[in-house]
Amino acid sequence: MKNVHAFGDDALGDRDAVGIAAAIASGEISAAEAAEAAIARIDAVNPHLNAVAFDDRERARKRAVENDFPLGSFIGVPSIIKNNTEFAGLPTRHGSAAVPAHPAQANEAFTNQFLASGVNVVGASTMPAFGLTSTTEFVDREPTRNPWDTDYSSGGSSGGSAALVAAGALPIAHANDGGGSIRIPAAMCGLVGLKPSRGRVEPSKEGRDAPIDLISNGIVSRSVRDTAHFLADTQGFHPAPDLPPVGLVEGPGTTRLRIALITEPLTGGLLDRDTQRCVTAAAELVESLGHRTEMVPPPVDRAYVQQFVDYWSLLAFALDRFGKRVIDKGFDRSQLDPFTRGLSRNCVRHFYRMPGSIRGLRRSTAAFRALHDRFDVILTPTVVHATPELGYLDPALDFDEAMDRLIRFIAFTPANNTAGTPAISLPLGQSTSGMPIGVHFAADLGNERTLLELAFELEAAQPFARIQDGAGG
């Protein structure tokens, strides 16, 4: 195992973001010391992980010295922004050579919501081209590696953020999720990953005008309380007008929940042995805490898989044909990677199906949410099998093979994106080789509070494995 982490006896220690903010507020450490420790940690691990797309340390140092931060939960806490979200002064290249390195002229709406928590952004994190796959691998550069074992994928599309947080270089990092891209790298790197409800936080620029907005912004973290504070801060800055308030969740709830257990992938087949063992153990854990679980079949039929792939292909087609308009006027489609081009061709080949696929996805939302008439929470694996080695989801693979592997791997997460419902991956398991395995919990629209209360309870009952304790190393 090739285990890489930066935890040590510096200003950050092994604190989470809430802990670092408290240390800064008390004067135990300064924001400048926190920034320097994070920069040193990034320098120690990034040569092994390749998780930083753009370095912005000098501006971060300046902000730290000036203590120039909004009043949020994470004042002065170092973090990073995913490189598909505009942060003034940094290029937003979406993980693709097709996008020129023009610095963003202004922050997009979510960036301001993220910064309102008080974080000190030290740069931008890596992602696969346009976030279209679930591994942060490339055709023109080195992959982003998993710090638990650098031979393995860190997941995607928020793989750079997840790798840096898992390795201890940063306590939290921005992530976003259009089919599992917060939850999947969280599962693969042993982190907490909450995808908020559609409309809970400011929409992405890409998703705002789409027929179905799949994308939710959030973070990956090592503790439930960091994720809870982040969500509360977003609502303090700009509350979701059409969703029930969440407030700051600070611990377990008292209500015992009705939990639907689904272990059958929509794509058919079986879970691998390690994943099945960890999901079964998680179900037994929630039962031991007084919740009630019931095994149920998937609430949507297998036609959903084709419909989601059709829609995913439409997004790639829009990039391929209209990249100059929707991304950057310097967009060069000749530099698109094979997987993006393959998705775009798939859209052209099946364009006649698109209206029916969009209608089908909307129907599936009703079927999926109807499960919450009987259950408070849905429990599944986050992904179908244990973290793959680098190369398994390589974007340079034959397109049909790459797509078949991808949809079989991510069978559980996309339904929450089309339905807009919140879901969280928790690092409750490990493979026999010590790699993290995530367990997935979903709730109905606007019900993040239930997920966070359950997550606090599970974290207390079964503390999450820590990379610095040698697990996986």
Short mmCIF file of C-alpha atoms in Angstrom, two decimals:
data_model
loop_
_atom_site.label_atom_id
_atom_site.label_comp_id
_atom_site.label_asym_id
_atom_site.label_seq_id
_atom_site.Cartn_x
_atom_site.Cartn_y
_atom_site.Cartn_z
CA MET A 1 0.00 0.00 0.00
CA LYS A 2 1.21 3.49 -0.86
CA ASN A 3 -0.31 5.62 1.87
CA VAL A 4 0.21 9.41 1.78
CA HIS A 5 -0.85 11.90 4.43
CA ALA A 6 0.36 15.16 5.95
CA PHE A 7 -1.03 14.99 9.48
CA GLY A 8 1.51 16.19 12.02
CA ASP A 9 2.26 18.46 14.93
CA ASP A 10 1.73 21.82 13.24
CA ALA A 11 -0.89 24.56 13.50
CA LEU A 12 -3.54 22.34 11.91
CA GLY A 13 -2.83 19.18 13.89
CA ASP A 14 -5.62 16.67 13.36
CA ARG A 15 -8.40 19.21 13.93
CA ASP A 16 -11.41 19.51 11.68
CA ALA A 17 -12.41 22.88 10.24
CA VAL A 18 -14.59 23.82 13.22
CA GLY A 19 -11.65 23.01 15.50
CA ILE A 20 -9.22 25.08 13.44
CA ALA A 21 -11.62 28.03 13.41
CA ALA A 22 -11.97 27.79 17.20
CA ALA A 23 -8.16 27.74 17.58
CA ILE A 24 -7.89 30.85 15.39
CA ALA A 25 -10.68 32.63 17.25
CA SER A 26 -9.08 31.90 20.63
CA GLY A 27 -5.66 33.12 19.51
CA GLU A 28 -4.07 29.69 19.94
CA ILE A 29 -3.01 29.91 16.30
CA SER A 30 -3.34 32.67 13.72
CA ALA A 31 -4.98 32.52 10.31
CA ALA A 32 -1.53 33.09 8.83
CA GLU A 33 -0.13 30.07 10.71
CA ALA A 34 -3.05 27.96 9.53
CA ALA A 35 -2.43 29.05 5.93
CA GLU A 36 1.30 28.32 6.13
CA ALA A 37 0.65 24.88 7.63
CA ALA A 38 -1.83 24.06 4.85
CA ILE A 39 0.58 25.25 2.16
CA ALA A 40 3.38 23.13 3.65
CA ARG A 41 1.09 20.11 3.80
CA ILE A 42 -0.01 20.59 0.18
CA ASP A 43 3.64 20.81 -0.85
CA ALA A 44 4.32 17.55 1.01
CA VAL A 45 1.50 15.49 -0.50
CA ASN A 46 0.67 17.03 -3.87
CA PRO A 47 3.72 15.62 -5.68
CA HIS A 48 2.28 12.19 -4.86
CA LEU A 49 -1.41 13.03 -5.39
CA ASN A 50 -1.61 15.62 -8.20
CA ALA A 51 -4.70 17.21 -6.68
CA VAL A 52 -4.07 20.95 -7.24
CA ALA A 53 -5.14 22.46 -10.56
CA PHE A 54 -4.08 26.04 -9.73
CA ASP A 55 -2.04 27.36 -6.82
CA ASP A 56 -3.20 30.62 -5.26
CA ARG A 57 -1.07 30.68 -2.13
CA GLU A 58 0.13 34.27 -2.32
CA ARG A 59 -3.35 35.74 -2.29
CA ALA A 60 -4.27 33.30 0.51
CA ARG A 61 -1.24 34.45 2.52
CA LYS A 62 -2.23 38.07 2.04
CA ARG A 63 -5.82 37.45 3.20
CA ALA A 64 -4.53 35.53 6.23
CA VAL A 65 -2.17 38.30 7.31
CA GLU A 66 -4.88 40.92 6.83
CA ASN A 67 -7.44 38.61 8.50
CA ASP A 68 -9.80 39.63 5.71
CA PHE A 69 -12.66 37.13 6.03
CA PRO A 70 -16.45 37.21 6.35
CA LEU A 71 -17.96 36.22 9.70
CA GLY A 72 -18.75 32.52 9.23
CA SER A 73 -18.05 29.22 10.94
CA PHE A 74 -14.64 28.81 9.28
CA ILE A 75 -12.95 32.21 9.66
CA GLY A 76 -9.40 31.83 8.39
CA VAL A 77 -9.67 28.09 7.72
CA PRO A 78 -7.70 27.06 4.60
CA SER A 79 -9.70 25.41 1.85
CA ILE A 80 -9.81 25.02 -1.94
CA ILE A 81 -12.36 25.51 -4.70
CA LYS A 82 -13.11 22.95 -7.40
CA ASN A 83 -11.92 24.10 -10.81
CA ASN A 84 -15.36 24.25 -12.45
CA THR A 85 -16.52 27.14 -10.26
CA GLU A 86 -15.49 30.72 -11.00
CA PHE A 87 -13.22 32.36 -8.43
CA ALA A 88 -12.05 35.80 -9.50
CA GLY A 89 -8.40 35.77 -10.58
CA LEU A 90 -8.09 32.02 -11.19
CA PRO A 91 -8.69 30.24 -14.52
CA THR A 92 -11.71 27.93 -14.55
CA ARG A 93 -10.60 25.13 -16.86
CA HIS A 94 -13.10 22.39 -15.94
CA GLY A 95 -10.32 19.78 -16.07
CA SER A 96 -10.00 20.09 -19.84
CA ALA A 97 -7.35 21.29 -22.26
CA ALA A 98 -10.23 22.55 -24.42
CA VAL A 99 -10.76 25.47 -22.03
CA PRO A 100 -8.21 28.31 -22.14
CA ALA A 101 -6.49 29.50 -18.97
CA HIS A 102 -8.26 32.85 -18.79
CA PRO A 103 -8.61 34.12 -15.20
CA ALA A 104 -12.22 34.52 -14.07
CA GLN A 105 -13.28 38.16 -13.92
CA ALA A 106 -15.68 37.65 -11.02
CA ASN A 107 -16.96 35.08 -8.56
CA GLU A 108 -20.04 33.11 -9.50
CA ALA A 109 -22.96 33.07 -7.07
CA PHE A 110 -22.02 29.91 -5.19
CA THR A 111 -18.42 31.09 -4.74
CA ASN A 112 -19.67 34.02 -2.69
CA GLN A 113 -21.85 31.68 -0.65
CA PHE A 114 -18.83 29.42 -0.01
CA LEU A 115 -16.59 32.35 0.93
CA ALA A 116 -19.24 33.62 3.36
CA SER A 117 -18.26 30.74 5.66
CA GLY A 118 -14.91 32.50 6.17
CA VAL A 119 -12.68 30.01 4.34
CA ASN A 120 -9.32 31.04 2.95
CA VAL A 121 -9.06 29.61 -0.58
CA VAL A 122 -5.50 28.51 -1.40
CA GLY A 123 -6.17 27.39 -4.97
CA ALA A 124 -8.33 25.23 -7.22
CA SER A 125 -8.61 21.44 -7.09
CA THR A 126 -8.38 18.96 -9.95
CA MET A 127 -11.34 17.33 -11.64
CA PRO A 128 -11.86 15.15 -14.74
CA ALA A 129 -12.91 16.86 -17.94
CA PHE A 130 -16.19 18.69 -17.27
CA GLY A 131 -16.97 16.38 -14.35
CA LEU A 132 -18.37 13.76 -16.71
CA THR A 133 -16.87 10.68 -15.08
CA SER A 134 -16.23 9.27 -11.61
CA THR A 135 -12.45 9.21 -11.58
CA THR A 136 -10.05 12.15 -11.74
CA GLU A 137 -7.97 10.82 -14.61
CA PHE A 138 -6.83 12.50 -17.79
CA VAL A 139 -5.48 11.75 -21.25
CA ASP A 140 -2.88 14.54 -21.18
CA ARG A 141 -1.46 14.53 -17.64
CA GLU A 142 -0.98 12.45 -14.52
CA PRO A 143 -4.09 11.28 -12.63
CA THR A 144 -5.14 12.46 -9.21
CA ARG A 145 -4.35 9.66 -6.78
CA ASN A 146 -6.04 8.32 -3.68
CA PRO A 147 -4.01 9.08 -0.52
CA TRP A 148 -5.08 5.80 1.11
CA ASP A 149 -3.25 4.01 -1.73
CA THR A 150 -1.81 5.97 -4.62
CA ASP A 151 -2.40 3.09 -7.06
CA TYR A 152 -6.13 3.73 -6.70
CA SER A 153 -8.59 6.33 -7.98
CA SER A 154 -9.63 9.22 -5.72
CA GLY A 155 -13.02 9.23 -7.40
CA GLY A 156 -14.67 12.01 -9.31
CA SER A 157 -15.52 14.40 -10.24
CA SER A 158 -14.45 16.14 -7.00
CA GLY A 159 -11.40 13.89 -6.77
CA GLY A 160 -8.80 16.59 -6.16
CA SER A 161 -10.77 18.07 -3.27
CA ALA A 162 -11.33 14.64 -1.73
CA ALA A 163 -7.67 13.64 -2.03
CA LEU A 164 -6.46 16.81 -0.28
CA VAL A 165 -8.94 16.52 2.59
CA ALA A 166 -8.34 12.80 3.08
CA ALA A 167 -4.58 13.38 3.13
CA GLY A 168 -4.93 16.06 5.82
CA ALA A 169 -3.65 18.88 3.62
CA LEU A 170 -6.92 20.75 4.12
CA PRO A 171 -9.77 20.19 6.58
CA ILE A 172 -12.58 20.83 4.08
CA ALA A 173 -12.82 21.46 0.35
CA HIS A 174 -15.45 22.58 -2.13
CA ALA A 175 -17.08 19.83 -4.18
CA ASN A 176 -20.12 19.56 -6.42
CA ASP A 177 -22.31 16.73 -7.55
CA GLY A 178 -24.16 16.06 -10.82
CA GLY A 179 -24.42 12.27 -10.56
CA GLY A 180 -22.52 11.45 -7.40
CA SER A 181 -19.49 13.73 -7.67
CA ILE A 182 -19.46 14.76 -3.99
CA ARG A 183 -20.54 11.40 -2.60
CA ILE A 184 -18.42 9.06 -4.74
CA PRO A 185 -15.00 10.64 -4.01
CA ALA A 186 -16.06 10.95 -0.36
CA ALA A 187 -16.74 7.21 -0.32
CA MET A 188 -13.47 6.38 -2.07
CA CYS A 189 -11.37 8.65 0.19
CA GLY A 190 -13.04 7.99 3.55
CA LEU A 191 -14.87 11.30 3.92
CA VAL A 192 -18.27 12.80 4.68
CA GLY A 193 -19.98 13.95 1.49
CA LEU A 194 -23.40 15.62 1.54
CA LYS A 195 -25.21 16.50 -1.68
CA PRO A 196 -27.76 19.14 -0.69
CA SER A 197 -31.28 19.37 -2.08
CA ARG A 198 -31.74 21.09 -5.41
CA GLY A 199 -32.25 24.76 -4.56
CA ARG A 200 -30.65 24.55 -1.10
CA VAL A 201 -27.49 26.38 -2.24
CA GLU A 202 -26.82 28.70 -5.15
CA PRO A 203 -26.99 26.80 -8.48
CA SER A 204 -23.97 26.26 -10.68
CA LYS A 205 -23.66 28.33 -13.84
CA GLU A 206 -23.89 25.16 -15.95
CA GLY A 207 -26.98 23.76 -14.26
CA ARG A 208 -29.09 26.89 -13.95
CA ASP A 209 -30.59 26.76 -17.45
CA ALA A 210 -30.53 22.98 -18.03
CA PRO A 211 -33.82 21.09 -18.58
CA ILE A 212 -33.08 19.22 -15.34
CA ASP A 213 -30.53 20.83 -13.01
CA LEU A 214 -28.53 17.87 -11.72
CA ILE A 215 -25.78 19.82 -9.93
CA SER A 216 -25.58 20.64 -6.23
CA ASN A 217 -22.65 22.44 -4.60
CA GLY A 218 -21.24 21.39 -1.25
CA ILE A 219 -18.06 20.23 0.47
CA VAL A 220 -16.18 17.11 1.45
CA SER A 221 -15.07 16.93 5.08
CA ARG A 222 -13.67 14.58 7.71
CA SER A 223 -16.38 15.28 10.30
CA VAL A 224 -20.15 15.56 10.29
CA ARG A 225 -20.03 18.83 12.22
CA ASP A 226 -17.97 20.52 9.50
CA THR A 227 -20.59 19.60 6.92
CA ALA A 228 -23.40 20.74 9.25
CA HIS A 229 -21.72 24.11 9.86
CA PHE A 230 -21.09 24.59 6.14
CA LEU A 231 -24.75 24.00 5.32
CA ALA A 232 -25.91 26.35 8.08
CA ASP A 233 -23.54 29.06 6.83
CA THR A 234 -24.87 28.81 3.27
CA GLN A 235 -28.39 29.38 4.60
CA GLY A 236 -27.29 32.28 6.77
CA PHE A 237 -25.82 33.95 3.70
CA HIS A 238 -28.66 33.15 1.29
CA PRO A 239 -31.54 31.00 2.59
CA ALA A 240 -33.29 28.63 0.19
CA PRO A 241 -36.65 30.33 -0.42
CA ASP A 242 -38.68 27.21 -1.28
CA LEU A 243 -37.28 24.66 1.19
CA PRO A 244 -37.78 24.17 4.93
CA PRO A 245 -34.97 25.74 7.00
CA VAL A 246 -32.25 23.42 8.28
CA GLY A 247 -30.56 25.57 10.93
CA LEU A 248 -27.36 24.40 12.57
CA VAL A 249 -27.55 20.69 13.32
CA GLU A 250 -25.27 19.93 16.28
CA GLY A 251 -25.98 16.32 17.20
CA PRO A 252 -28.22 13.27 16.84
CA GLY A 253 -31.99 13.54 16.66
CA THR A 254 -34.42 11.76 18.95
CA THR A 255 -36.86 10.43 16.34
CA ARG A 256 -36.36 6.79 15.40
CA LEU A 257 -36.45 6.48 11.64
CA ARG A 258 -38.05 4.16 9.12
CA ILE A 259 -35.22 3.21 6.75
CA ALA A 260 -35.55 1.53 3.35
CA LEU A 261 -32.58 -0.74 2.56
CA ILE A 262 -31.76 -1.14 -1.14
CA THR A 263 -28.82 -3.32 -2.17
CA GLU A 264 -29.86 -4.25 -5.72
CA PRO A 265 -28.09 -2.11 -8.35
CA LEU A 266 -30.37 -0.71 -11.06
CA THR A 267 -27.87 -2.00 -13.58
CA GLY A 268 -28.29 -5.58 -12.38
CA GLY A 269 -25.60 -7.79 -10.90
CA LEU A 270 -24.47 -7.99 -7.31
CA LEU A 271 -22.43 -5.90 -4.91
CA ASP A 272 -18.90 -7.11 -4.33
CA ARG A 273 -18.26 -8.97 -1.11
CA ASP A 274 -16.68 -6.07 0.81
CA THR A 275 -19.43 -3.61 -0.17
CA GLN A 276 -22.19 -6.07 0.74
CA ARG A 277 -20.54 -6.73 4.10
CA CYS A 278 -20.23 -3.02 4.90
CA VAL A 279 -23.80 -2.17 3.91
CA THR A 280 -25.14 -5.09 5.94
CA ALA A 281 -23.08 -3.93 8.93
CA ALA A 282 -24.43 -0.38 8.52
CA ALA A 283 -28.01 -1.68 8.48
CA GLU A 284 -27.30 -3.68 11.63
CA LEU A 285 -25.78 -0.57 13.23
CA VAL A 286 -28.84 1.60 12.57
CA GLU A 287 -31.09 -1.21 13.86
CA SER A 288 -28.98 -1.39 17.05
CA LEU A 289 -29.63 2.33 17.55
CA GLY A 290 -33.39 1.79 17.47
CA HIS A 291 -34.18 2.62 13.87
CA ARG A 292 -36.17 0.19 11.75
CA THR A 293 -34.93 -1.06 8.38
CA GLU A 294 -36.83 -2.88 5.65
CA MET A 295 -35.36 -4.34 2.46
CA VAL A 296 -37.09 -2.95 -0.64
CA PRO A 297 -36.46 -3.15 -4.40
CA PRO A 298 -35.25 -0.12 -6.36
CA PRO A 299 -38.14 2.35 -6.76
CA VAL A 300 -37.37 3.08 -10.42
CA ASP A 301 -37.00 0.61 -13.27
CA ARG A 302 -33.96 -0.14 -15.39
CA ALA A 303 -35.10 2.20 -18.16
CA TYR A 304 -33.80 4.95 -15.86
CA VAL A 305 -30.20 3.95 -16.65
CA GLN A 306 -30.58 4.57 -20.39
CA GLN A 307 -32.51 7.79 -19.74
CA PHE A 308 -29.80 9.14 -17.45
CA VAL A 309 -27.04 8.24 -19.94
CA ASP A 310 -29.00 9.96 -22.71
CA TYR A 311 -29.30 13.12 -20.64
CA TRP A 312 -25.64 12.96 -19.54
CA SER A 313 -24.74 12.68 -23.24
CA LEU A 314 -26.83 15.77 -23.99
CA LEU A 315 -24.69 17.77 -21.55
CA ALA A 316 -21.52 16.61 -23.33
CA PHE A 317 -23.07 17.43 -26.72
CA ALA A 318 -23.81 20.97 -25.52
CA LEU A 319 -20.17 21.38 -24.50
CA ASP A 320 -18.89 19.90 -27.76
CA ARG A 321 -21.05 22.02 -30.04
CA PHE A 322 -21.58 25.19 -28.01
CA GLY A 323 -18.49 25.36 -25.78
CA LYS A 324 -17.53 28.79 -27.12
CA ARG A 325 -20.88 30.11 -25.96
CA VAL A 326 -21.43 28.25 -22.68
CA ILE A 327 -17.83 27.93 -21.40
CA ASP A 328 -15.38 30.39 -22.99
CA LYS A 329 -15.05 32.06 -26.38
CA GLY A 330 -11.58 30.50 -26.60
CA PHE A 331 -12.99 26.98 -26.23
CA ASP A 332 -11.15 24.54 -28.55
CA ARG A 333 -13.27 21.46 -29.21
CA SER A 334 -10.34 19.74 -30.95
CA GLN A 335 -8.80 19.36 -27.47
CA LEU A 336 -11.75 17.46 -26.00
CA ASP A 337 -10.88 14.12 -24.43
CA PRO A 338 -12.16 10.85 -25.94
CA PHE A 339 -14.77 10.26 -23.23
CA THR A 340 -16.43 13.67 -23.72
CA ARG A 341 -16.40 13.18 -27.50
CA GLY A 342 -17.85 9.71 -27.06
CA LEU A 343 -20.69 11.04 -24.94
CA SER A 344 -21.40 13.75 -27.52
CA ARG A 345 -21.52 11.15 -30.32
CA ASN A 346 -23.81 9.02 -28.19
CA CYS A 347 -26.18 11.99 -27.96
CA VAL A 348 -26.22 12.46 -31.73
CA ARG A 349 -26.80 8.75 -32.29
CA HIS A 350 -29.76 8.67 -29.92
CA PHE A 351 -31.05 12.21 -30.19
CA TYR A 352 -34.49 10.96 -31.20
CA ARG A 353 -34.83 9.46 -27.71
CA MET A 354 -34.06 12.67 -25.84
CA PRO A 355 -37.59 14.05 -25.25
CA GLY A 356 -38.75 10.65 -24.00
CA SER A 357 -35.67 10.28 -21.78
CA ILE A 358 -36.24 13.67 -20.15
CA ARG A 359 -39.90 12.79 -19.57
CA GLY A 360 -38.81 9.44 -18.15
CA LEU A 361 -36.38 11.08 -15.73
CA ARG A 362 -39.13 13.39 -14.51
CA ARG A 363 -41.46 10.41 -14.02
CA SER A 364 -38.74 8.60 -12.09
CA THR A 365 -38.54 11.55 -9.71
CA ALA A 366 -42.15 10.96 -8.68
CA ALA A 367 -41.52 7.23 -8.22
CA PHE A 368 -38.33 7.81 -6.27
CA ARG A 369 -39.85 10.40 -3.95
CA ALA A 370 -42.94 8.25 -3.40
CA LEU A 371 -40.73 5.88 -1.40
CA HIS A 372 -40.59 8.62 1.24
CA ASP A 373 -44.31 8.20 1.83
CA ARG A 374 -43.30 5.08 3.76
CA PHE A 375 -39.70 5.75 4.74
CA ASP A 376 -37.75 8.64 6.23
CA VAL A 377 -34.40 7.55 4.81
CA ILE A 378 -33.09 5.27 2.06
CA LEU A 379 -29.90 3.30 2.82
CA THR A 380 -27.75 1.95 -0.03
CA PRO A 381 -24.09 1.53 -0.87
CA THR A 382 -22.57 4.70 -2.31
CA VAL A 383 -21.05 2.72 -5.18
CA VAL A 384 -21.46 -0.86 -6.36
CA HIS A 385 -17.97 -2.14 -5.72
CA ALA A 386 -14.78 -1.20 -3.89
CA THR A 387 -12.55 1.63 -5.14
CA PRO A 388 -10.99 0.69 -8.49
CA GLU A 389 -7.35 0.99 -9.37
CA LEU A 390 -6.31 3.83 -11.64
CA GLY A 391 -6.98 2.89 -15.26
CA TYR A 392 -10.24 1.04 -14.68
CA LEU A 393 -12.30 4.13 -15.59
CA ASP A 394 -9.62 5.75 -17.79
CA PRO A 395 -11.24 8.33 -20.12
CA ALA A 396 -9.00 7.06 -22.96
CA LEU A 397 -10.63 3.62 -22.89
CA ASP A 398 -12.93 2.47 -25.67
CA PHE A 399 -16.03 4.57 -25.04
CA ASP A 400 -18.54 1.72 -24.81
CA GLU A 401 -16.36 -0.14 -22.32
CA ALA A 402 -15.70 2.99 -20.26
CA MET A 403 -19.42 3.82 -20.13
CA ASP A 404 -20.41 0.27 -19.22
CA ARG A 405 -17.92 0.23 -16.34
CA LEU A 406 -18.99 3.68 -15.18
CA ILE A 407 -22.74 3.06 -15.06
CA ARG A 408 -22.27 -0.25 -13.28
CA PHE A 409 -20.06 1.45 -10.70
CA ILE A 410 -22.30 4.47 -9.92
CA ALA A 411 -25.70 2.77 -10.06
CA PHE A 412 -27.00 4.20 -6.75
CA THR A 413 -26.18 7.92 -6.72
CA PRO A 414 -27.71 9.55 -9.86
CA ALA A 415 -31.37 9.13 -8.80
CA ASN A 416 -30.88 11.81 -6.13
CA ASN A 417 -29.58 14.23 -8.76
CA THR A 418 -32.55 13.82 -11.08
CA ALA A 419 -34.99 13.93 -8.15
CA GLY A 420 -33.16 16.83 -6.50
CA THR A 421 -33.22 15.07 -3.12
CA PRO A 422 -30.41 15.29 -0.52
CA ALA A 423 -28.06 12.40 0.15
CA ILE A 424 -24.93 11.79 2.19
CA SER A 425 -22.08 9.28 2.00
CA LEU A 426 -20.50 8.30 5.31
CA PRO A 427 -17.19 6.40 5.69
CA LEU A 428 -18.63 3.53 7.72
CA GLY A 429 -16.70 0.65 6.15
CA GLN A 430 -13.37 -0.57 4.87
CA SER A 431 -12.38 -3.26 2.43
CA THR A 432 -10.29 -6.23 3.52
CA SER A 433 -7.28 -4.35 2.11
CA GLY A 434 -8.08 -1.27 4.23
CA MET A 435 -9.56 1.03 1.57
CA PRO A 436 -12.56 3.15 2.62
CA ILE A 437 -16.09 2.10 1.69
CA GLY A 438 -18.94 4.61 1.83
CA VAL A 439 -22.50 3.95 2.91
CA HIS A 440 -25.20 6.16 1.42
CA PHE A 441 -28.26 7.69 3.08
CA ALA A 442 -30.92 9.73 1.23
CA ALA A 443 -33.94 11.72 2.41
CA ASP A 444 -36.81 13.59 0.79
CA LEU A 445 -36.44 17.05 -0.69
CA GLY A 446 -35.41 19.64 1.88
CA ASN A 447 -34.78 17.13 4.65
CA GLU A 448 -31.03 17.55 5.16
CA ARG A 449 -31.62 17.87 8.92
CA THR A 450 -32.67 14.21 9.18
CA LEU A 451 -29.55 13.10 7.30
CA LEU A 452 -27.22 15.20 9.45
CA GLU A 453 -28.82 14.06 12.71
CA LEU A 454 -28.46 10.43 11.62
CA ALA A 455 -24.88 11.07 10.49
CA PHE A 456 -23.97 12.53 13.90
CA GLU A 457 -25.45 9.46 15.57
CA LEU A 458 -23.57 7.02 13.34
CA GLU A 459 -20.29 8.92 13.67
CA ALA A 460 -20.56 8.70 17.47
CA ALA A 461 -21.52 5.02 17.42
CA GLN A 462 -18.79 4.02 14.96
CA PRO A 463 -16.03 6.65 14.65
CA PHE A 464 -14.70 6.98 11.14
CA ALA A 465 -11.37 5.35 10.25
CA ARG A 466 -8.46 7.78 10.07
CA ILE A 467 -5.76 7.59 7.43
CA GLN A 468 -3.13 8.64 9.97
CA ASP A 469 -3.86 5.61 12.13
CA GLY A 470 -2.40 3.41 9.46
CA ALA A 471 -5.65 1.99 8.09
CA GLY A 472 -5.00 1.30 4.46
CA GLY A 473 -1.28 1.88 4.93
#
